[in-house]
Amino acid sequence: ATYVFEAGSYNSFDFVPATTSKAFNKAGATSSGNAGFDALLGGFTFATSGLATGIQTIEGLTPGATYQVQLFFNDQRDLSTDRAMSFSDGSGQIVSISAQGAGWGQHVVGTFIASGPTQEISHTTNGFNNVHLTAMLVTEIAAPGNADITWDAPTDTVGPEQLISGEVVLAVNGGPAVTVLNGGANGTQTVDFASATHASLDFEPATSAQHYILPGPAPDTGDAGFDTLLSGFSYATSGLPSAEQTISGLTPGREYTVQVFYRDNRPNLNTRTMTFDGVGLKAAGLGQNVVGRFVATDTEQTITHATSGFKNIHLTAMLVTEAVTGPAAVVHGDLFTRRKTYDVFPTFDMAVTGFDASDLVVSGGSVVDFEGEGRYYTATVAVDAAAQSVQVTVPSGSAVDATTGDLSLASNTLITENLAPTGPQWIIDDQSSWTAAAETSTNVDISDGALTPTAATGVYGSQVQGFDSLRKATHLTLEQVPVWDNWSPISNVGPSAARDAVVLLPMADDQYYLLGRYLSAQSYHAWFSSDMENWFYRGQVVPDGDGRWVTSADIIDGVTYIYSDVPNDQNPHVFIDDNLDDGIPGIAGGAVLVKDPCGSDSSFFRNDSDGLMHVIYEEWSPINARQNSWDSPLAGHASSADGVNGFVHHEHRPAVDVRTTPTGVTQTYSHPQIGTCSYEVHEPAQDAFGDWTTIKVGEQYYMFGDFDSHDGGIRVGRFTSSSIFRQFEFVGELGAGHPDPTVGFAEGQFYLVTQQSTDYVSPGPWVDGVEARAGVDVDGDGVVDQWADWQSVAESYALKEGYARVVEATPAALDLSELPAGRGFAFQIRLDNGAAPVTPMIDRVTLQFE
């Protein structure tokens, strides 16, 4: 059965703002074999030029009924090659469909349960000047009635932490209608279950039954209410092996969870299995439970209870909860730490209030510092010395939606493995500790929490730090200020045929790839080198067209993920290539990040410490990027577990945010590929950054990118952060000209490759010219009795196996195992200000003890 389509126009929509429009018919469209469908695909309707967005209202809906909406967009004209239309329901869910697609354009299907007689859908162009649509079809696909329940696999019952959080609708075998706020792995509040019977359920056929208390001691799960639940079961009249239960009082369109428990520990009977909608639960031990989820299509929902061979249905308990709405919380951070304090980053999907350090549930450590507001927060956690790991969770109800006052939902539990040394430490790492510890200082400056030589040679000596008991020192470790300005210019890296903004991709030692646009081709190709000097052409790695604007690449399990803006400066798309040497373009994975503001030029970076693929991208909403080298003072940040799915616009706090003051004035400008871009005017004039590239060295993160200052030319800008989730700090600049840089570690040094004729190399962030020694006060009289020899110290670097942009750093450390134990210790540092082109600056000293 088909539908006979007839030409229409935006005039026939209930569309705001009102539009003058018409239909365009393209002659000669290929036949689909159906005349009605050909009529659909042969043309489109479009609105008045200058109308780039509007809201359509679908009317005549029945609340609680389920509808399907299908949108088609097809425009085969040459000028529409990059055109795409976006559609949204106003809740933040946005989908874009291309006018070209595979040749017939694209379509998209959405399903919704009507909450009222109307539904709004916004139509928005992606850069051009008037909204377009080929066709829209809205159909009712299900009458009100039983919804489909999606059941998880049965789970052995362990304890009350397995209860699903939510507003209780039904608690069979006891329980008041309360909210289970803290169910899940760290749950502390449960429902108080009490005895009931199958007779109290709404059952068909009707049943007469009783509650049976199991013999033997009650379970001890740590929660009295949950123990009561597991101590018995309700059963129906003998001879009733199956029946339908009706759950009532539901609201159509809302999401519900049903959880069923079954336990029977009687000898010879604990092998029984009960099924619920065909899902079997075993009775042995503490029994099993199963969780099902559904969106109500009516005020009632039925569930079938059935035995597996015995004569009367049994039930321990059933809990039906309505999903609690409110801000969702996620705790981000590293999965391991080598320091005794580290940061975690609680983040909400909307602005909240009332959230502070006391709201965090921490196991294996304690919160020692806390900051943040709105959506983004940072907590510094001190690790308990004996803890193997630290767990951090945000319980439900810890914050409220700043707009609606809804309580927040529970977060994930972030588990961080403790790899920090177990012994005590003496740490110098800020202005006050450097000043307080000083015994002597010659030709050194102590400012901004760092030690800097002021002459050819500078020396710093600490006081003797005394202790109440004997200690044995193991290492003295030095860290430098992470400005990383020891870069030296070199001639252009890579083959002359590699054009545009190239991407350096070190896969392993002696295995380096460079991706670039091949001469005049409209796609990126690969070159291989084992020495960073001789390059061999390997062939195309992304398709023509969509592979024209590659910005970044990284690897997961040896497979290359190449990211290209489609169109230029807009949503990044992924291409997955398991062999860069075969000349076959990678498989297209589609858009990985869809966002409203113009701008992208993204850096994708796979992080070893959290296992995620991160993206740092330009966001042009606060600036006229056309007048600022297509760069911005704002850089967004999102992440994904697999490099393809799960990237969410503004998921994390901005990686870079140096905006000036917003004026509230919105203006527009044109982009060659996107079309019209809008921005909010900021004053005074702003510096702009972009075309990002990211690398991790040791525990420090660095980003390089364009730096177009508001009062000067464009060059490379350098940024750094101690965490990928913190905002990066500007630490310097380099070179001249529009760089579009890429960074990587190869042949024992770091390369910063640009699209200019000059590139750069560096031995690493560490600056040579540092010597140190440590001494021990054996008898506790405040005087050093034995000094270790002076030794040069420096970091060394190696590419981490399996990662393209993670470089492991061996610390700059002295081995102090030959020093005897003592009651006091001191150290001295000697800085040679001429050993390297730039000045060494010491940021942190750690004396480690057994």
PDB file of N, CA, C and O in Angstrom, residues 136-167:
ATOM      1  N   MET A 136       6.630  15.300   4.681  1.00  0.00           N
ATOM      2  CA  MET A 136       6.487  14.856   6.064  1.00  0.00           C
ATOM      3  C   MET A 136       5.241  13.980   6.141  1.00  0.00           C
ATOM      4  O   MET A 136       4.206  14.307   5.575  1.00  0.00           O
ATOM      5  N   LEU A 137       5.385  12.845   6.870  1.00  0.00           N
ATOM      6  CA  LEU A 137       4.276  11.924   7.045  1.00  0.00           C
ATOM      7  C   LEU A 137       4.155  11.602   8.523  1.00  0.00           C
ATOM      8  O   LEU A 137       5.117  11.171   9.149  1.00  0.00           O
ATOM      9  N   VAL A 138       2.975  11.843   9.100  1.00  0.00           N
ATOM     10  CA  VAL A 138       2.731  11.529  10.512  1.00  0.00           C
ATOM     11  C   VAL A 138       1.651  10.462  10.568  1.00  0.00           C
ATOM     12  O   VAL A 138       0.564  10.642  10.019  1.00  0.00           O
ATOM     13  N   THR A 139       1.962   9.337  11.225  1.00  0.00           N
ATOM     14  CA  THR A 139       1.006   8.232  11.326  1.00  0.00           C
ATOM     15  C   THR A 139       0.872   7.787  12.763  1.00  0.00           C
ATOM     16  O   THR A 139       1.834   7.841  13.533  1.00  0.00           O
ATOM     17  N   GLU A 140      -0.319   7.357  13.132  1.00  0.00           N
ATOM     18  CA  GLU A 140      -0.513   6.747  14.449  1.00  0.00           C
ATOM     19  C   GLU A 140      -0.166   5.268  14.310  1.00  0.00           C
ATOM     20  O   GLU A 140      -0.716   4.565  13.452  1.00  0.00           O
ATOM     21  N   ILE A 141       0.763   4.775  15.148  1.00  0.00           N
ATOM     22  CA  ILE A 141       1.277   3.420  14.938  1.00  0.00           C
ATOM     23  C   ILE A 141       0.813   2.432  16.000  1.00  0.00           C
ATOM     24  O   ILE A 141       1.042   1.238  15.869  1.00  0.00           O
ATOM     25  N   ALA A 142       0.172   2.913  17.059  1.00  0.00           N
ATOM     26  CA  ALA A 142      -0.304   1.966  18.070  1.00  0.00           C
ATOM     27  C   ALA A 142      -1.437   2.601  18.836  1.00  0.00           C
ATOM     28  O   ALA A 142      -1.370   3.752  19.225  1.00  0.00           O
ATOM     29  N   ALA A 143      -2.474   1.839  19.045  1.00  0.00           N
ATOM     30  CA  ALA A 143      -3.565   2.322  19.877  1.00  0.00           C
ATOM     31  C   ALA A 143      -3.155   2.210  21.340  1.00  0.00           C
ATOM     32  O   ALA A 143      -2.297   1.400  21.697  1.00  0.00           O
ATOM     33  N   PRO A 144      -3.747   3.023  22.238  1.00  0.00           N
ATOM     34  CA  PRO A 144      -3.430   2.895  23.658  1.00  0.00           C
ATOM     35  C   PRO A 144      -3.657   1.472  24.133  1.00  0.00           C
ATOM     36  O   PRO A 144      -4.607   0.801  23.728  1.00  0.00           O
ATOM     37  N   GLY A 145      -2.783   0.983  24.963  1.00  0.00           N
ATOM     38  CA  GLY A 145      -2.877  -0.382  25.480  1.00  0.00           C
ATOM     39  C   GLY A 145      -1.569  -0.825  26.069  1.00  0.00           C
ATOM     40  O   GLY A 145      -0.781  -0.011  26.538  1.00  0.00           O
ATOM     41  N   ASN A 146      -1.307  -2.119  26.035  1.00  0.00           N
ATOM     42  CA  ASN A 146      -0.121  -2.684  26.654  1.00  0.00           C
ATOM     43  C   ASN A 146       1.143  -2.223  25.929  1.00  0.00           C
ATOM     44  O   ASN A 146       1.249  -2.301  24.708  1.00  0.00           O
ATOM     45  N   ALA A 147       2.123  -1.732  26.676  1.00  0.00           N
ATOM     46  CA  ALA A 147       3.390  -1.313  26.096  1.00  0.00           C
ATOM     47  C   ALA A 147       4.346  -2.492  26.036  1.00  0.00           C
ATOM     48  O   ALA A 147       4.170  -3.500  26.716  1.00  0.00           O
ATOM     49  N   ASP A 148       5.363  -2.391  25.204  1.00  0.00           N
ATOM     50  CA  ASP A 148       6.409  -3.402  25.152  1.00  0.00           C
ATOM     51  C   ASP A 148       7.382  -3.170  26.304  1.00  0.00           C
ATOM     52  O   ASP A 148       7.900  -2.052  26.479  1.00  0.00           O
ATOM     53  N   ILE A 149       7.622  -4.215  27.081  1.00  0.00           N
ATOM     54  CA  ILE A 149       8.593  -4.134  28.171  1.00  0.00           C
ATOM     55  C   ILE A 149       9.911  -4.710  27.685  1.00  0.00           C
ATOM     56  O   ILE A 149       9.960  -5.814  27.152  1.00  0.00           O
ATOM     57  N   THR A 150      10.980  -3.951  27.866  1.00  0.00           N
ATOM     58  CA  THR A 150      12.322  -4.437  27.553  1.00  0.00           C
ATOM     59  C   THR A 150      12.949  -4.975  28.827  1.00  0.00           C
ATOM     60  O   THR A 150      13.207  -4.223  29.778  1.00  0.00           O
ATOM     61  N   TRP A 151      13.179  -6.299  28.863  1.00  0.00           N
ATOM     62  CA  TRP A 151      13.683  -6.946  30.066  1.00  0.00           C
ATOM     63  C   TRP A 151      15.197  -7.128  29.989  1.00  0.00           C
ATOM     64  O   TRP A 151      15.734  -7.531  28.953  1.00  0.00           O
ATOM     65  N   ASP A 152      15.879  -6.843  31.107  1.00  0.00           N
ATOM     66  CA  ASP A 152      17.292  -7.174  31.216  1.00  0.00           C
ATOM     67  C   ASP A 152      17.435  -8.674  31.475  1.00  0.00           C
ATOM     68  O   ASP A 152      16.446  -9.386  31.672  1.00  0.00           O
ATOM     69  N   ALA A 153      18.672  -9.140  31.535  1.00  0.00           N
ATOM     70  CA  ALA A 153      18.912 -10.527  31.913  1.00  0.00           C
ATOM     71  C   ALA A 153      18.683 -10.681  33.417  1.00  0.00           C
ATOM     72  O   ALA A 153      18.962  -9.764  34.197  1.00  0.00           O
ATOM     73  N   PRO A 154      18.158 -11.835  33.873  1.00  0.00           N
ATOM     74  CA  PRO A 154      18.005 -12.056  35.316  1.00  0.00           C
ATOM     75  C   PRO A 154      19.342 -11.949  36.036  1.00  0.00           C
ATOM     76  O   PRO A 154      20.391 -12.307  35.494  1.00  0.00           O
ATOM     77  N   THR A 155      19.286 -11.481  37.292  1.00  0.00           N
ATOM     78  CA  THR A 155      20.492 -11.273  38.092  1.00  0.00           C
ATOM     79  C   THR A 155      20.329 -11.944  39.443  1.00  0.00           C
ATOM     80  O   THR A 155      19.258 -11.859  40.058  1.00  0.00           O
ATOM     81  N   ASP A 156      21.372 -12.612  39.920  1.00  0.00           N
ATOM     82  CA  ASP A 156      21.337 -13.167  41.270  1.00  0.00           C
ATOM     83  C   ASP A 156      21.173 -12.036  42.271  1.00  0.00           C
ATOM     84  O   ASP A 156      21.901 -11.042  42.225  1.00  0.00           O
ATOM     85  N   THR A 157      20.239 -12.194  43.197  1.00  0.00           N
ATOM     86  CA  THR A 157      19.986 -11.141  44.180  1.00  0.00           C
ATOM     87  C   THR A 157      21.127 -11.093  45.196  1.00  0.00           C
ATOM     88  O   THR A 157      21.561 -12.125  45.723  1.00  0.00           O
ATOM     89  N   VAL A 158      21.593  -9.888  45.469  1.00  0.00           N
ATOM     90  CA  VAL A 158      22.713  -9.686  46.396  1.00  0.00           C
ATOM     91  C   VAL A 158      22.287  -8.858  47.597  1.00  0.00           C
ATOM     92  O   VAL A 158      22.494  -9.240  48.745  1.00  0.00           O
ATOM     93  N   GLY A 159      21.701  -7.683  47.353  1.00  0.00           N
ATOM     94  CA  GLY A 159      21.333  -6.819  48.466  1.00  0.00           C
ATOM     95  C   GLY A 159      20.523  -5.634  48.009  1.00  0.00           C
ATOM     96  O   GLY A 159      20.174  -5.502  46.827  1.00  0.00           O
ATOM     97  N   PRO A 160      20.199  -4.749  48.937  1.00  0.00           N
ATOM     98  CA  PRO A 160      19.303  -3.628  48.624  1.00  0.00           C
ATOM     99  C   PRO A 160      19.872  -2.663  47.603  1.00  0.00           C
ATOM    100  O   PRO A 160      19.120  -1.888  47.017  1.00  0.00           O
ATOM    101  N   GLU A 161      21.189  -2.720  47.384  1.00  0.00           N
ATOM    102  CA  GLU A 161      21.762  -1.817  46.388  1.00  0.00           C
ATOM    103  C   GLU A 161      21.269  -2.129  44.985  1.00  0.00           C
ATOM    104  O   GLU A 161      21.449  -1.331  44.062  1.00  0.00           O
ATOM    105  N   GLN A 162      20.625  -3.296  44.804  1.00  0.00           N
ATOM    106  CA  GLN A 162      20.112  -3.650  43.489  1.00  0.00           C
ATOM    107  C   GLN A 162      18.744  -3.029  43.190  1.00  0.00           C
ATOM    108  O   GLN A 162      18.260  -3.127  42.062  1.00  0.00           O
ATOM    109  N   LEU A 163      18.135  -2.409  44.168  1.00  0.00           N
ATOM    110  CA  LEU A 163      16.846  -1.761  43.922  1.00  0.00           C
ATOM    111  C   LEU A 163      17.004  -0.616  42.931  1.00  0.00           C
ATOM    112  O   LEU A 163      17.961   0.157  42.998  1.00  0.00           O
ATOM    113  N   ILE A 164      16.057  -0.511  42.015  1.00  0.00           N
ATOM    114  CA  ILE A 164      16.097   0.539  41.008  1.00  0.00           C
ATOM    115  C   ILE A 164      15.472   1.815  41.574  1.00  0.00           C
ATOM    116  O   ILE A 164      14.381   1.801  42.140  1.00  0.00           O
ATOM    117  N   SER A 165      16.192   2.940  41.419  1.00  0.00           N
ATOM    118  CA  SER A 165      15.695   4.219  41.926  1.00  0.00           C
ATOM    119  C   SER A 165      14.492   4.696  41.129  1.00  0.00           C
ATOM    120  O   SER A 165      14.357   4.399  39.947  1.00  0.00           O
ATOM    121  N   GLY A 166      13.633   5.466  41.781  1.00  0.00           N
ATOM    122  CA  GLY A 166      12.494   6.064  41.103  1.00  0.00           C
ATOM    123  C   GLY A 166      11.338   6.303  42.049  1.00  0.00           C
ATOM    124  O   GLY A 166      11.366   5.909  43.222  1.00  0.00           O
ATOM    125  N   GLU A 167      10.304   6.974  41.561  1.00  0.00           N
ATOM    126  CA  GLU A 167       9.098   7.214  42.339  1.00  0.00           C
ATOM    127  C   GLU A 167       8.259   5.939  42.347  1.00  0.00           C
ATOM    128  O   GLU A 167       7.845   5.443  41.299  1.00  0.00           O
TER     129      GLU A 167
END
